[in-house]
């Protein structure tokens, strides 16, 4: 993370609230290996830490980022 990123202090709560649900959603939307899904979700959480999106849209933001990341990783895995 860059020095300019300010954590808001609610990141652990967001993770607790959404982590399992995020993996289920990505699994249902992207037909790929479990490893790809887990890595995509982990990457989405890291991106959240860096970008700090608005909290009122954190859940839909996470879904979009994780699904796109899963598509990207799945494409790399298939090559």
mmCIF file of N, CA and C in Angstrom:
data_model
loop_
_atom_site.group_PDB
_atom_site.id
_atom_site.type_symbol
_atom_site.label_atom_id
_atom_site.label_comp_id
_atom_site.label_asym_id
_atom_site.label_seq_id
_atom_site.Cartn_x
_atom_site.Cartn_y
_atom_site.Cartn_z
ATOM 1 N N UNK A 1 0.833 -1.181 0.000
ATOM 2 C CA UNK A 1 0.000 0.000 0.000
ATOM 3 C C UNK A 1 0.870 1.234 0.000
ATOM 4 N N UNK A 2 0.406 2.252 -0.691
ATOM 5 C CA UNK A 2 1.139 3.498 -0.736
ATOM 6 C C UNK A 2 0.994 4.258 0.563
ATOM 7 N N UNK A 3 1.880 5.188 0.793
ATOM 8 C CA UNK A 3 1.860 5.969 2.010
ATOM 9 C C UNK A 3 0.656 6.886 2.122
ATOM 10 N N UNK A 4 -0.026 7.188 1.022
ATOM 11 C CA UNK A 4 -1.138 8.133 1.063
ATOM 12 C C UNK A 4 -2.467 7.476 1.415
ATOM 13 N N UNK A 5 -2.532 6.159 1.447
ATOM 14 C CA UNK A 5 -3.777 5.463 1.751
ATOM 15 C C UNK A 5 -4.050 5.527 3.245
ATOM 16 N N UNK A 6 -5.241 5.963 3.586
ATOM 17 C CA UNK A 6 -5.653 6.012 4.982
ATOM 18 C C UNK A 6 -6.693 4.932 5.230
ATOM 19 N N UNK A 7 -6.378 4.008 6.116
ATOM 20 C CA UNK A 7 -7.363 3.004 6.490
ATOM 21 C C UNK A 7 -8.439 3.685 7.324
ATOM 22 N N UNK A 8 -9.642 3.174 7.228
ATOM 23 C CA UNK A 8 -10.762 3.801 7.941
ATOM 24 C C UNK A 8 -11.069 3.112 9.265
ATOM 25 N N UNK A 9 -10.456 1.967 9.500
ATOM 26 C CA UNK A 9 -10.684 1.278 10.758
ATOM 27 C C UNK A 9 -11.835 0.288 10.731
ATOM 28 N N UNK A 10 -12.574 0.233 9.634
ATOM 29 C CA UNK A 10 -13.705 -0.690 9.544
ATOM 30 C C UNK A 10 -13.427 -1.852 8.596
ATOM 31 N N UNK A 11 -12.200 -1.961 8.147
ATOM 32 C CA UNK A 11 -11.865 -2.983 7.147
ATOM 33 C C UNK A 11 -12.083 -4.405 7.672
ATOM 34 N N UNK A 12 -11.714 -4.668 8.906
ATOM 35 C CA UNK A 12 -11.927 -6.007 9.480
ATOM 36 C C UNK A 12 -13.419 -6.317 9.586
ATOM 37 N N UNK A 13 -14.204 -5.330 9.947
ATOM 38 C CA UNK A 13 -15.653 -5.522 10.027
ATOM 39 C C UNK A 13 -16.237 -5.821 8.648
ATOM 40 N N UNK A 14 -15.778 -5.091 7.633
ATOM 41 C CA UNK A 14 -16.243 -5.354 6.271
ATOM 42 C C UNK A 14 -15.888 -6.766 5.843
ATOM 43 N N UNK A 15 -14.653 -7.183 6.148
ATOM 44 C CA UNK A 15 -14.222 -8.529 5.789
ATOM 45 C C UNK A 15 -15.112 -9.568 6.474
ATOM 46 N N UNK A 16 -15.331 -9.389 7.757
ATOM 47 C CA UNK A 16 -16.170 -10.323 8.517
ATOM 48 C C UNK A 16 -17.583 -10.374 7.939
ATOM 49 N N UNK A 17 -18.076 -9.233 7.542
ATOM 50 C CA UNK A 17 -19.441 -9.129 7.035
ATOM 51 C C UNK A 17 -19.603 -9.747 5.647
ATOM 52 N N UNK A 18 -18.601 -9.596 4.776
ATOM 53 C CA UNK A 18 -18.786 -9.929 3.369
ATOM 54 C C UNK A 18 -17.914 -11.049 2.801
ATOM 55 N N UNK A 19 -16.894 -11.493 3.481
ATOM 56 C CA UNK A 19 -15.919 -12.412 2.880
ATOM 57 C C UNK A 19 -16.539 -13.707 2.355
ATOM 58 N N UNK A 20 -17.297 -14.397 3.173
ATOM 59 C CA UNK A 20 -17.880 -15.669 2.731
ATOM 60 C C UNK A 20 -18.900 -15.455 1.619
ATOM 61 N N UNK A 21 -19.699 -14.418 1.764
ATOM 62 C CA UNK A 21 -20.708 -14.101 0.750
ATOM 63 C C UNK A 21 -20.036 -13.768 -0.580
ATOM 64 N N UNK A 22 -18.917 -13.046 -0.523
ATOM 65 C CA UNK A 22 -18.198 -12.687 -1.738
ATOM 66 C C UNK A 22 -17.713 -13.933 -2.473
ATOM 67 N N UNK A 23 -17.145 -14.882 -1.752
ATOM 68 C CA UNK A 23 -16.682 -16.112 -2.400
ATOM 69 C C UNK A 23 -17.838 -16.883 -3.027
ATOM 70 N N UNK A 24 -18.977 -16.915 -2.352
ATOM 71 C CA UNK A 24 -20.145 -17.608 -2.926
ATOM 72 C C UNK A 24 -20.609 -16.938 -4.213
ATOM 73 N N UNK A 25 -20.659 -15.622 -4.217
ATOM 74 C CA UNK A 25 -21.112 -14.890 -5.397
ATOM 75 C C UNK A 25 -20.143 -15.099 -6.561
ATOM 76 N N UNK A 26 -18.865 -14.982 -6.293
ATOM 77 C CA UNK A 26 -17.874 -15.160 -7.360
ATOM 78 C C UNK A 26 -17.943 -16.584 -7.893
ATOM 79 N N UNK A 27 -18.080 -17.560 -7.022
ATOM 80 C CA UNK A 27 -18.202 -18.958 -7.451
ATOM 81 C C UNK A 27 -19.412 -19.147 -8.355
ATOM 82 N N UNK A 28 -20.497 -18.469 -8.046
ATOM 83 C CA UNK A 28 -21.714 -18.626 -8.855
ATOM 84 C C UNK A 28 -21.623 -17.891 -10.197
ATOM 85 N N UNK A 29 -20.783 -16.873 -10.287
ATOM 86 C CA UNK A 29 -20.699 -16.069 -11.500
ATOM 87 C C UNK A 29 -19.562 -16.463 -12.435
ATOM 88 N N UNK A 30 -18.522 -17.079 -11.891
ATOM 89 C CA UNK A 30 -17.335 -17.411 -12.684
ATOM 90 C C UNK A 30 -17.052 -18.895 -12.519
ATOM 91 N N UNK A 31 -17.132 -19.613 -13.590
ATOM 92 C CA UNK A 31 -16.861 -21.051 -13.548
ATOM 93 C C UNK A 31 -15.359 -21.273 -13.655
ATOM 94 N N UNK A 32 -14.737 -21.412 -12.513
ATOM 95 C CA UNK A 32 -13.290 -21.592 -12.474
ATOM 96 C C UNK A 32 -12.941 -22.414 -11.248
ATOM 97 N N UNK A 33 -11.651 -22.615 -11.062
ATOM 98 C CA UNK A 33 -11.192 -23.418 -9.928
ATOM 99 C C UNK A 33 -11.384 -22.667 -8.616
ATOM 100 N N UNK A 34 -11.414 -23.412 -7.549
ATOM 101 C CA UNK A 34 -11.535 -22.828 -6.203
ATOM 102 C C UNK A 34 -10.362 -21.893 -5.924
ATOM 103 N N UNK A 35 -9.184 -22.270 -6.390
ATOM 104 C CA UNK A 35 -7.985 -21.458 -6.184
ATOM 105 C C UNK A 35 -8.150 -20.087 -6.848
ATOM 106 N N UNK A 36 -8.671 -20.068 -8.060
ATOM 107 C CA UNK A 36 -8.884 -18.802 -8.776
ATOM 108 C C UNK A 36 -9.879 -17.934 -8.013
ATOM 109 N N UNK A 37 -10.967 -18.520 -7.554
ATOM 110 C CA UNK A 37 -11.978 -17.769 -6.817
ATOM 111 C C UNK A 37 -11.382 -17.179 -5.541
ATOM 112 N N UNK A 38 -10.655 -17.990 -4.793
ATOM 113 C CA UNK A 38 -10.057 -17.509 -3.546
ATOM 114 C C UNK A 38 -9.039 -16.407 -3.807
ATOM 115 N N UNK A 39 -8.231 -16.571 -4.833
ATOM 116 C CA UNK A 39 -7.231 -15.554 -5.154
ATOM 117 C C UNK A 39 -7.892 -14.264 -5.638
ATOM 118 N N UNK A 40 -8.931 -14.396 -6.441
ATOM 119 C CA UNK A 40 -9.647 -13.208 -6.922
ATOM 120 C C UNK A 40 -10.258 -12.434 -5.758
ATOM 121 N N UNK A 41 -10.847 -13.144 -4.822
ATOM 122 C CA UNK A 41 -11.435 -12.473 -3.654
ATOM 123 C C UNK A 41 -10.360 -11.827 -2.791
ATOM 124 N N UNK A 42 -9.261 -12.517 -2.589
ATOM 125 C CA UNK A 42 -8.156 -11.938 -1.817
ATOM 126 C C UNK A 42 -7.638 -10.671 -2.492
ATOM 127 N N UNK A 43 -7.504 -10.712 -3.809
ATOM 128 C CA UNK A 43 -7.046 -9.533 -4.543
ATOM 129 C C UNK A 43 -8.053 -8.387 -4.421
ATOM 130 N N UNK A 44 -9.336 -8.712 -4.460
ATOM 131 C CA UNK A 44 -10.368 -7.678 -4.316
ATOM 132 C C UNK A 44 -10.252 -6.991 -2.957
ATOM 133 N N UNK A 45 -9.980 -7.772 -1.911
ATOM 134 C CA UNK A 45 -9.803 -7.173 -0.584
ATOM 135 C C UNK A 45 -8.567 -6.284 -0.540
ATOM 136 N N UNK A 46 -7.496 -6.701 -1.181
ATOM 137 C CA UNK A 46 -6.294 -5.857 -1.224
ATOM 138 C C UNK A 46 -6.559 -4.557 -1.979
ATOM 139 N N UNK A 47 -7.307 -4.657 -3.071
ATOM 140 C CA UNK A 47 -7.658 -3.460 -3.841
ATOM 141 C C UNK A 47 -8.538 -2.542 -2.997
ATOM 142 N N UNK A 48 -9.458 -3.124 -2.235
ATOM 143 C CA UNK A 48 -10.293 -2.316 -1.340
ATOM 144 C C UNK A 48 -9.416 -1.542 -0.348
ATOM 145 N N UNK A 49 -8.415 -2.206 0.209
ATOM 146 C CA UNK A 49 -7.529 -1.524 1.155
ATOM 147 C C UNK A 49 -6.805 -0.346 0.513
ATOM 148 N N UNK A 50 -6.410 -0.520 -0.735
ATOM 149 C CA UNK A 50 -5.701 0.552 -1.450
ATOM 150 C C UNK A 50 -6.631 1.676 -1.878
ATOM 151 N N UNK A 51 -7.785 1.322 -2.407
ATOM 152 C CA UNK A 51 -8.677 2.319 -3.024
ATOM 153 C C UNK A 51 -9.662 2.955 -2.047
ATOM 154 N N UNK A 52 -10.014 2.230 -0.998
ATOM 155 C CA UNK A 52 -10.955 2.741 0.003
ATOM 156 C C UNK A 52 -12.234 3.309 -0.635
ATOM 157 N N UNK A 53 -13.023 2.437 -1.286
ATOM 158 C CA UNK A 53 -14.259 2.926 -1.918
ATOM 159 C C UNK A 53 -15.259 3.407 -0.864
ATOM 160 N N UNK A 54 -16.237 4.153 -1.316
ATOM 161 C CA UNK A 54 -17.297 4.626 -0.416
ATOM 162 C C UNK A 54 -17.959 3.434 0.256
ATOM 163 N N UNK A 55 -18.188 3.550 1.539
ATOM 164 C CA UNK A 55 -18.714 2.408 2.295
ATOM 165 C C UNK A 55 -20.153 2.068 1.940
ATOM 166 N N UNK A 56 -20.936 3.037 1.531
ATOM 167 C CA UNK A 56 -22.330 2.734 1.176
ATOM 168 C C UNK A 56 -22.409 1.891 -0.090
ATOM 169 N N UNK A 57 -21.321 1.849 -0.860
ATOM 170 C CA UNK A 57 -21.292 1.025 -2.074
ATOM 171 C C UNK A 57 -20.216 -0.051 -2.009
ATOM 172 N N UNK A 58 -19.703 -0.327 -0.821
ATOM 173 C CA UNK A 58 -18.597 -1.288 -0.686
ATOM 174 C C UNK A 58 -18.972 -2.686 -1.179
ATOM 175 N N UNK A 59 -20.163 -3.147 -0.851
ATOM 176 C CA UNK A 59 -20.548 -4.508 -1.265
ATOM 177 C C UNK A 59 -20.654 -4.636 -2.785
ATOM 178 N N UNK A 60 -21.412 -3.806 -3.478
ATOM 179 C CA UNK A 60 -21.453 -3.958 -4.940
ATOM 180 C C UNK A 60 -20.084 -3.722 -5.581
ATOM 181 N N UNK A 61 -19.313 -2.811 -5.032
ATOM 182 C CA UNK A 61 -17.970 -2.548 -5.537
ATOM 183 C C UNK A 61 -17.110 -3.806 -5.424
ATOM 184 N N UNK A 62 -17.129 -4.446 -4.250
ATOM 185 C CA UNK A 62 -16.356 -5.676 -4.047
ATOM 186 C C UNK A 62 -16.765 -6.773 -5.021
ATOM 187 N N UNK A 63 -18.074 -6.930 -5.234
ATOM 188 C CA UNK A 63 -18.549 -7.958 -6.156
ATOM 189 C C UNK A 63 -17.990 -7.744 -7.556
ATOM 190 N N UNK A 64 -18.096 -6.531 -8.052
ATOM 191 C CA UNK A 64 -17.613 -6.233 -9.400
ATOM 192 C C UNK A 64 -16.110 -6.466 -9.498
ATOM 193 N N UNK A 65 -15.363 -5.960 -8.542
ATOM 194 C CA UNK A 65 -13.900 -6.120 -8.572
ATOM 195 C C UNK A 65 -13.515 -7.592 -8.501
ATOM 196 N N UNK A 66 -14.116 -8.351 -7.604
ATOM 197 C CA UNK A 66 -13.766 -9.764 -7.440
ATOM 198 C C UNK A 66 -14.143 -10.589 -8.672
ATOM 199 N N UNK A 67 -15.296 -10.333 -9.256
ATOM 200 C CA UNK A 67 -15.715 -11.081 -10.453
ATOM 201 C C UNK A 67 -14.788 -10.773 -11.619
ATOM 202 N N UNK A 68 -14.475 -9.500 -11.819
ATOM 203 C CA UNK A 68 -13.544 -9.146 -12.906
ATOM 204 C C UNK A 68 -12.169 -9.732 -12.673
ATOM 205 N N UNK A 69 -11.739 -9.749 -11.435
ATOM 206 C CA UNK A 69 -10.432 -10.337 -11.106
ATOM 207 C C UNK A 69 -10.458 -11.845 -11.360
ATOM 208 N N UNK A 70 -11.562 -12.495 -11.044
ATOM 209 C CA UNK A 70 -11.683 -13.934 -11.291
ATOM 210 C C UNK A 70 -11.633 -14.225 -12.789
ATOM 211 N N UNK A 71 -12.316 -13.412 -13.589
ATOM 212 C CA UNK A 71 -12.250 -13.597 -15.051
ATOM 213 C C UNK A 71 -10.811 -13.441 -15.540
ATOM 214 N N UNK A 72 -10.119 -12.427 -15.015
ATOM 215 C CA UNK A 72 -8.742 -12.184 -15.419
ATOM 216 C C UNK A 72 -7.844 -13.368 -15.049
ATOM 217 N N UNK A 73 -7.948 -13.817 -13.823
ATOM 218 C CA UNK A 73 -7.114 -14.941 -13.363
ATOM 219 C C UNK A 73 -7.463 -16.236 -14.081
ATOM 220 N N UNK A 74 -8.751 -16.449 -14.339
ATOM 221 C CA UNK A 74 -9.172 -17.642 -15.056
ATOM 222 C C UNK A 74 -8.562 -17.657 -16.462
ATOM 223 N N UNK A 75 -8.558 -16.500 -17.108
ATOM 224 C CA UNK A 75 -7.946 -16.395 -18.436
ATOM 225 C C UNK A 75 -6.457 -16.721 -18.396
ATOM 226 N N UNK A 76 -5.778 -16.241 -17.377
ATOM 227 C CA UNK A 76 -4.346 -16.541 -17.231
ATOM 228 C C UNK A 76 -4.125 -18.030 -16.980
ATOM 229 N N UNK A 77 -5.005 -18.626 -16.156
ATOM 230 C CA UNK A 77 -4.868 -20.047 -15.835
ATOM 231 C C UNK A 77 -5.090 -20.923 -17.075
ATOM 232 N N UNK A 78 -5.968 -20.503 -17.959
ATOM 233 C CA UNK A 78 -6.272 -21.295 -19.163
ATOM 234 C C UNK A 78 -5.207 -21.214 -20.228
ATOM 235 N N UNK A 79 -4.321 -20.216 -20.151
ATOM 236 C CA UNK A 79 -3.259 -20.066 -21.151
ATOM 237 C C UNK A 79 -2.176 -21.087 -20.972
#
